[in-house]
Every structure is written in C-alpha cells, then in structure tokens.
Amino acid sequence: MLILPASRTHDHDDHDDHGGLHRDLLATGRSIDRRAMLRASATLGVGMGALQLFGCGGNNVTGTDNNGTTATNSAGTCTRIPEETAGPYPGDGSNGANVLNQTGVVRSDIRSSFAGLSGTAPGIPLTVNLTIVSATSCAALSNYAVYLWHCDRAGLYSLYSSAVTNQNYLRGVQATDASGKLSFTTIFPGCYAGRWPHIHFEVFRSLAAATSVSNKIATSQIALPKTACDTAYATTEYAGSRGNLAGVSLATDNIFSDGSALELATVTGGVAAGFVATLTVAVAV
C-alpha cells in the first residue's frame, strides 16, 4: 500500500445563517512521491499502465474509462489520493469565509447561491460523480461526506473574487450512499492563468463531521482532461479560458506536474447534453 500524506501547498489560485449544517441534519502520504514510483517501476520493469492498476479507476485522459470501478493490487489495497492544498479560496472557515456552517450547504445541485444569497453561475452543465473508498481495503465508504468547490466559467471564486463576493455558488456538501457514491450537478469550470482546470474537494467521515474543517481527513483536487477542456472552451461563453489553457499543461501545472493519474477524471458527454466527470477517490480510514 502506498501512503501519500504530504500536502503540496504551492497553489496559484490567488487570483450568517444560524443553525448551518447542524440544522440541515435535523431537517434531513505522500512519503513516496509519484516520480519515485515511476523510477521504481522502471527498475522493476513495470509500466505506468500497470502502476495505475494499484490505484483507483475513473482516471483516463482519453475518455475510455473503466466506469469508475476500483482497481486493486494483490494485497487488496488502493492507492490513496494525493493530498493537495485547498488553495486560498476554500470557503471552509480556514481563512475567513465559511459555508460549512450555513443552512442549505448540503445539496447536489451547487449552481446557485444559497443561505440568503441569490444568483446562479452560468455555464455548460457538468455532473461530478465520485466514489469514496478505503485506501486500505478498497471497500466503499458509505455515509462519508465531500465538500466540493471550484471557480466559475470566468475563473472567479464565489465569496472571494471581487465580482462575486456576494455569491456562494459552486460550493456544496454531499454524503455518499451505501456504495460510496455521490454526485454533484455544477458547471464546467473555466481556466484562469497559471492553473490547469480543476475542482477542489475535502473528505469527511460524516455529514456531522463536515460542519468543521478541522475534521477533514483528505484534501485534494480533480484535474479535467484536455480533450473535454478544448471542447468546452471552444464555445463563445468560455472564450476567455482558451488562452489560459494554452499557457499551461498538466506537466507544468504546479499541482499536477508530479503526476495526475490518481486525480485525472474521466469526462464524457459534450456541450449540448453536458459533461459527466467520474473519479474514484481512495482515502485513509
């Protein structure tokens, strides 16, 4: 089993309603890096494709996914999702703004603002399907919670960016079902200068634990494949993202440059019907 505990904090994301989640509930190692893995695989005569079998499914830039199934090694373990920085715009109370204590944050459709704020983020529809599993056994983790957030189509983060400080859209919490699965309805994020298109998330052991950032057990980011980004950014509404995407790659991005296999979602669909991103996430339990 590979444990990846260390966090990479060099992210270039720089750019109350009382009751909160408690009311909603009442109502309802990185000690071995991925370059080292590749060097070890070369020594052992194992290719990258074989290394991915020790991780979790749903990570394929070509779009030919394995339907998000969990791949295991001979010991029955999954590779833990790399720990990443939450960036400067988490909205989880770690640096000011906090949606985790707001009523209405538990929701599947995160396109609109909530808890007394109004406004909807425009953009191409995107469904994000995640499966949360144990990095030790690959067993599905039911009733775990995920807080997910990302920028809008203009590359702005609600609550932080000057044009959208009065919005809290594109943020929400969901609990996993008995199969460890959950789903968010959102929009395809834009690409801003210096970062590859991505989605942030934090994992908690339960909805009750998700009321405080101090309870999170994992923080990571989802990378979106270039083919899907090219398709989305070819539209007029995402025109501002084209030049930014051209100036960065997964290999040069400061988060994904040391390997993105475990964080790269499989994306299907298109502009007309919307996109669907799928990723299986293994966490330490």
PDB file of N, CA and C in Angstrom, residues 221-254:
ATOM      1  N   GLN A 221      -7.544  17.598  -5.314  1.00  0.00           N
ATOM      2  CA  GLN A 221      -8.079  18.304  -6.466  1.00  0.00           C
ATOM      3  C   GLN A 221      -8.321  17.331  -7.611  1.00  0.00           C
ATOM      4  N   ILE A 222      -9.321  17.625  -8.409  1.00  0.00           N
ATOM      5  CA  ILE A 222      -9.658  16.825  -9.585  1.00  0.00           C
ATOM      6  C   ILE A 222      -9.179  17.572 -10.819  1.00  0.00           C
ATOM      7  N   ALA A 223      -8.391  16.920 -11.647  1.00  0.00           N
ATOM      8  CA  ALA A 223      -7.951  17.502 -12.916  1.00  0.00           C
ATOM      9  C   ALA A 223      -8.918  17.087 -14.013  1.00  0.00           C
ATOM     10  N   LEU A 224      -9.186  17.997 -14.929  1.00  0.00           N
ATOM     11  CA  LEU A 224     -10.073  17.706 -16.056  1.00  0.00           C
ATOM     12  C   LEU A 224      -9.235  17.470 -17.310  1.00  0.00           C
ATOM     13  N   PRO A 225      -9.562  16.451 -18.110  1.00  0.00           N
ATOM     14  CA  PRO A 225      -8.748  16.115 -19.284  1.00  0.00           C
ATOM     15  C   PRO A 225      -8.802  17.187 -20.373  1.00  0.00           C
ATOM     16  N   LYS A 226      -7.722  17.302 -21.116  1.00  0.00           N
ATOM     17  CA  LYS A 226      -7.589  18.361 -22.122  1.00  0.00           C
ATOM     18  C   LYS A 226      -8.654  18.276 -23.209  1.00  0.00           C
ATOM     19  N   THR A 227      -8.998  17.068 -23.628  1.00  0.00           N
ATOM     20  CA  THR A 227      -9.988  16.943 -24.703  1.00  0.00           C
ATOM     21  C   THR A 227     -11.307  17.607 -24.316  1.00  0.00           C
ATOM     22  N   ALA A 228     -11.758  17.359 -23.090  1.00  0.00           N
ATOM     23  CA  ALA A 228     -13.005  17.965 -22.622  1.00  0.00           C
ATOM     24  C   ALA A 228     -12.858  19.473 -22.482  1.00  0.00           C
ATOM     25  N   CYS A 229     -11.710  19.921 -21.975  1.00  0.00           N
ATOM     26  CA  CYS A 229     -11.480  21.356 -21.828  1.00  0.00           C
ATOM     27  C   CYS A 229     -11.485  22.055 -23.183  1.00  0.00           C
ATOM     28  N   ASP A 230     -10.816  21.452 -24.162  1.00  0.00           N
ATOM     29  CA  ASP A 230     -10.793  22.037 -25.509  1.00  0.00           C
ATOM     30  C   ASP A 230     -12.201  22.180 -26.063  1.00  0.00           C
ATOM     31  N   THR A 231     -13.031  21.164 -25.838  1.00  0.00           N
ATOM     32  CA  THR A 231     -14.405  21.190 -26.341  1.00  0.00           C
ATOM     33  C   THR A 231     -15.211  22.287 -25.665  1.00  0.00           C
ATOM     34  N   ALA A 232     -15.122  22.365 -24.354  1.00  0.00           N
ATOM     35  CA  ALA A 232     -15.882  23.375 -23.614  1.00  0.00           C
ATOM     36  C   ALA A 232     -15.411  24.787 -23.951  1.00  0.00           C
ATOM     37  N   TYR A 233     -14.103  24.969 -24.038  1.00  0.00           N
ATOM     38  CA  TYR A 233     -13.552  26.304 -24.231  1.00  0.00           C
ATOM     39  C   TYR A 233     -13.639  26.778 -25.683  1.00  0.00           C
ATOM     40  N   ALA A 234     -14.058  25.901 -26.579  1.00  0.00           N
ATOM     41  CA  ALA A 234     -14.285  26.315 -27.970  1.00  0.00           C
ATOM     42  C   ALA A 234     -15.575  27.123 -28.102  1.00  0.00           C
ATOM     43  N   THR A 235     -16.421  27.100 -27.078  1.00  0.00           N
ATOM     44  CA  THR A 235     -17.679  27.845 -27.111  1.00  0.00           C
ATOM     45  C   THR A 235     -17.429  29.318 -26.804  1.00  0.00           C
ATOM     46  N   THR A 236     -18.352  30.154 -27.240  1.00  0.00           N
ATOM     47  CA  THR A 236     -18.219  31.597 -27.040  1.00  0.00           C
ATOM     48  C   THR A 236     -18.177  31.963 -25.568  1.00  0.00           C
ATOM     49  N   GLU A 237     -18.994  31.292 -24.754  1.00  0.00           N
ATOM     50  CA  GLU A 237     -19.084  31.670 -23.342  1.00  0.00           C
ATOM     51  C   GLU A 237     -17.813  31.368 -22.557  1.00  0.00           C
ATOM     52  N   TYR A 238     -16.961  30.496 -23.072  1.00  0.00           N
ATOM     53  CA  TYR A 238     -15.704  30.171 -22.393  1.00  0.00           C
ATOM     54  C   TYR A 238     -14.492  30.704 -23.149  1.00  0.00           C
ATOM     55  N   ALA A 239     -14.708  31.675 -24.010  1.00  0.00           N
ATOM     56  CA  ALA A 239     -13.623  32.184 -24.862  1.00  0.00           C
ATOM     57  C   ALA A 239     -12.434  32.660 -24.039  1.00  0.00           C
ATOM     58  N   GLY A 240     -12.683  33.214 -22.856  1.00  0.00           N
ATOM     59  CA  GLY A 240     -11.593  33.723 -22.030  1.00  0.00           C
ATOM     60  C   GLY A 240     -10.666  32.652 -21.500  1.00  0.00           C
ATOM     61  N   SER A 241     -11.117  31.394 -21.523  1.00  0.00           N
ATOM     62  CA  SER A 241     -10.307  30.302 -20.989  1.00  0.00           C
ATOM     63  C   SER A 241      -9.309  29.746 -22.009  1.00  0.00           C
ATOM     64  N   ARG A 242      -9.532  30.027 -23.299  1.00  0.00           N
ATOM     65  CA  ARG A 242      -8.702  29.392 -24.333  1.00  0.00           C
ATOM     66  C   ARG A 242      -7.234  29.756 -24.200  1.00  0.00           C
ATOM     67  N   GLY A 243      -6.943  31.039 -24.101  1.00  0.00           N
ATOM     68  CA  GLY A 243      -5.563  31.478 -24.000  1.00  0.00           C
ATOM     69  C   GLY A 243      -4.899  30.995 -22.723  1.00  0.00           C
ATOM     70  N   ASN A 244      -5.674  30.972 -21.631  1.00  0.00           N
ATOM     71  CA  ASN A 244      -5.113  30.498 -20.360  1.00  0.00           C
ATOM     72  C   ASN A 244      -4.755  29.024 -20.428  1.00  0.00           C
ATOM     73  N   LEU A 245      -5.615  28.234 -21.088  1.00  0.00           N
ATOM     74  CA  LEU A 245      -5.335  26.805 -21.226  1.00  0.00           C
ATOM     75  C   LEU A 245      -4.098  26.580 -22.084  1.00  0.00           C
ATOM     76  N   ALA A 246      -3.941  27.406 -23.106  1.00  0.00           N
ATOM     77  CA  ALA A 246      -2.786  27.267 -23.988  1.00  0.00           C
ATOM     78  C   ALA A 246      -1.466  27.547 -23.265  1.00  0.00           C
ATOM     79  N   GLY A 247      -1.549  28.280 -22.157  1.00  0.00           N
ATOM     80  CA  GLY A 247      -0.338  28.648 -21.444  1.00  0.00           C
ATOM     81  C   GLY A 247       0.054  27.712 -20.324  1.00  0.00           C
ATOM     82  N   VAL A 248      -0.673  26.590 -20.165  1.00  0.00           N
ATOM     83  CA  VAL A 248      -0.376  25.655 -19.084  1.00  0.00           C
ATOM     84  C   VAL A 248      -0.631  24.232 -19.560  1.00  0.00           C
ATOM     85  N   SER A 249      -0.038  23.270 -18.898  1.00  0.00           N
ATOM     86  CA  SER A 249      -0.291  21.863 -19.199  1.00  0.00           C
ATOM     87  C   SER A 249      -0.262  21.090 -17.888  1.00  0.00           C
ATOM     88  N   LEU A 250      -0.701  19.859 -17.920  1.00  0.00           N
ATOM     89  CA  LEU A 250      -0.615  19.033 -16.716  1.00  0.00           C
ATOM     90  C   LEU A 250       0.836  18.883 -16.276  1.00  0.00           C
ATOM     91  N   ALA A 251       1.741  18.870 -17.238  1.00  0.00           N
ATOM     92  CA  ALA A 251       3.162  18.694 -16.929  1.00  0.00           C
ATOM     93  C   ALA A 251       3.783  19.933 -16.295  1.00  0.00           C
ATOM     94  N   THR A 252       3.192  21.112 -16.522  1.00  0.00           N
ATOM     95  CA  THR A 252       3.756  22.344 -15.963  1.00  0.00           C
ATOM     96  C   THR A 252       2.925  22.905 -14.822  1.00  0.00           C
ATOM     97  N   ASP A 253       1.717  22.402 -14.628  1.00  0.00           N
ATOM     98  CA  ASP A 253       0.872  22.876 -13.535  1.00  0.00           C
ATOM     99  C   ASP A 253       1.554  22.599 -12.199  1.00  0.00           C
ATOM    100  N   ASN A 254       1.510  23.566 -11.280  1.00  0.00           N
ATOM    101  CA  ASN A 254       2.257  23.414 -10.037  1.00  0.00           C
ATOM    102  C   ASN A 254       1.665  22.382  -9.080  1.00  0.00           C
TER     103      ASN A 254
END
